[in-house]
Amino acid sequence: MIVTQTQFPGVSEPIRGKVRDVYDLGDKMLIVATDRLSAFDVVLGDPIPDKGRVLTGLSAYWFEQTRKEFPNHLISTSVMDLPEPFCNSPEVLEGRSMLVRKGKVVPVECVVRGYLAGSGWADYCRTGKVQGIDLPSGLRESDRLPEPIFTPTTKAETGHDMPMTRQELIEGFGSELAQELEEFSLKLYIAAAKHAEESGIIIADTKFEFAWIDGQLTVVDEIFTPDSSRFWPMDAYTPGKGQPSYDKQYIRDYLESIGWDKQPPAPALPADVIAATREKYLEAYQKITGRTL
């Protein structure tokens, strides 16, 4: 079943993000991952079948794998744990919903890069740095960095997130929180990257969101999914060029190839591009979790 948006009888309209519909349940929230897809911060008109189930399944997997050391907001992914009327719609919500604790969100996208790719590679080509962080000279596209780096961005409600320097993060949120965000993000990335490599996947970079819940900094939203991370197959990794990927980079590359100006509305996607993207998402899920969807 393809789900592009949700609505339930007697329930107010959810907050609709680029991909997720979020329902306020008092001290909890219901997060529903739809099959919408965004690229270059624009929601595309064509859904990717099963995408929301992959995002939810991977996030739930990683939350469980990392929760002992890294607190997260997940309570349950079972529709039976939801209040009415949500529990009456398993055909819509099964596999794509998370009941989570509510917190005060820190409005920062916490990006960690382990490899030189995407906007980080473009920045390095221009400046020899990535968001002001000095790197060795002579690095190639897709090279593994000497150590992962923390490159946060603003968290925009609409439009594009903008890069932040470490100093800008400190000025906006204070040195203590800035350091805590950086340390939490780097440690979580390093732990998951090692685990993913055992499954034959390189997590080249990723992003996190955090919230304060019961006085504790907690990772929220999604972690290590094809929407929030750049996944590369280890057996095809060849530095010095762009890499094949399991994430939405495939869609980005297609949109770049047709010369789209990255302004809404987005162009329609061909059926073969939709099908190939779905397969990439499913393959990432299967490789990492060892399960079929």
Tab-separated table of N, CA, C and O in Angstrom, residues 17 52 69 104 133 139 151 157 169 180 237 243 246 250 286 288:
chain	number	residue	atom	x	y	z
A	17	GLY	N	5.706	17.132	7.567
A	17	GLY	CA	7.056	17.455	7.160
A	17	GLY	C	7.274	17.057	5.713
A	17	GLY	O	6.331	16.760	4.982
A	52	GLY	N	8.489	4.527	3.210
A	52	GLY	CA	8.208	4.835	4.603
A	52	GLY	C	8.436	3.648	5.521
A	52	GLY	O	8.898	3.808	6.660
A	69	GLU	N	23.742	2.877	24.899
A	69	GLU	CA	24.714	3.963	25.042
A	69	GLU	C	24.169	5.309	24.598
A	69	GLU	O	24.607	6.355	25.091
A	104	LYS	N	11.823	18.721	23.710
A	104	LYS	CA	12.100	20.044	23.160
A	104	LYS	C	13.232	19.913	22.155
A	104	LYS	O	14.385	19.669	22.514
A	133	ILE	N	36.729	23.554	8.566
A	133	ILE	CA	37.592	22.547	9.192
A	133	ILE	C	38.741	22.213	8.247
A	133	ILE	O	38.523	21.812	7.096
A	139	LEU	N	43.296	15.420	-1.141
A	139	LEU	CA	42.254	14.412	-0.998
A	139	LEU	C	41.425	14.314	-2.276
A	139	LEU	O	41.240	15.294	-2.994
A	151	THR	N	29.856	18.647	11.056
A	151	THR	CA	29.573	19.821	10.225
A	151	THR	C	28.084	20.159	10.304
A	151	THR	O	27.314	19.839	9.399
A	157	GLU	N	12.610	25.266	8.611
A	157	GLU	CA	11.234	24.772	8.480
A	157	GLU	C	10.846	24.652	7.008
A	157	GLU	O	10.127	23.748	6.612
A	169	LEU	N	27.753	27.704	15.925
A	169	LEU	CA	26.987	26.806	16.783
A	169	LEU	C	27.135	27.221	18.248
A	169	LEU	O	26.149	27.259	18.994
A	180	GLU	N	28.414	18.976	23.501
A	180	GLU	CA	27.634	17.761	23.734
A	180	GLU	C	27.042	17.227	22.428
A	180	GLU	O	27.051	16.018	22.176
A	237	TYR	N	33.428	0.208	-3.645
A	237	TYR	CA	34.052	1.467	-3.247
A	237	TYR	C	35.366	1.703	-3.985
A	237	TYR	O	36.286	0.901	-3.907
A	243	GLN	N	30.340	7.596	-5.902
A	243	GLN	CA	30.124	6.169	-5.644
A	243	GLN	C	28.682	5.759	-5.931
A	243	GLN	O	27.758	6.568	-5.779
A	246	TYR	N	23.025	3.395	-2.028
A	246	TYR	CA	21.744	2.787	-1.691
A	246	TYR	C	20.726	3.839	-1.253
A	246	TYR	O	19.662	3.496	-0.771
A	250	TYR	N	20.675	8.495	-5.876
A	250	TYR	CA	20.271	8.042	-7.216
A	250	TYR	C	19.251	9.017	-7.817
A	250	TYR	O	19.343	9.387	-8.998
A	286	GLN	N	17.709	-4.683	3.818
A	286	GLN	CA	18.010	-6.111	3.946
A	286	GLN	C	19.451	-6.350	4.356
A	286	GLN	O	19.739	-7.212	5.198
A	288	ILE	N	21.515	-4.335	6.033
A	288	ILE	CA	21.812	-3.860	7.390
A	288	ILE	C	21.125	-4.703	8.447
A	288	ILE	O	21.730	-5.096	9.450
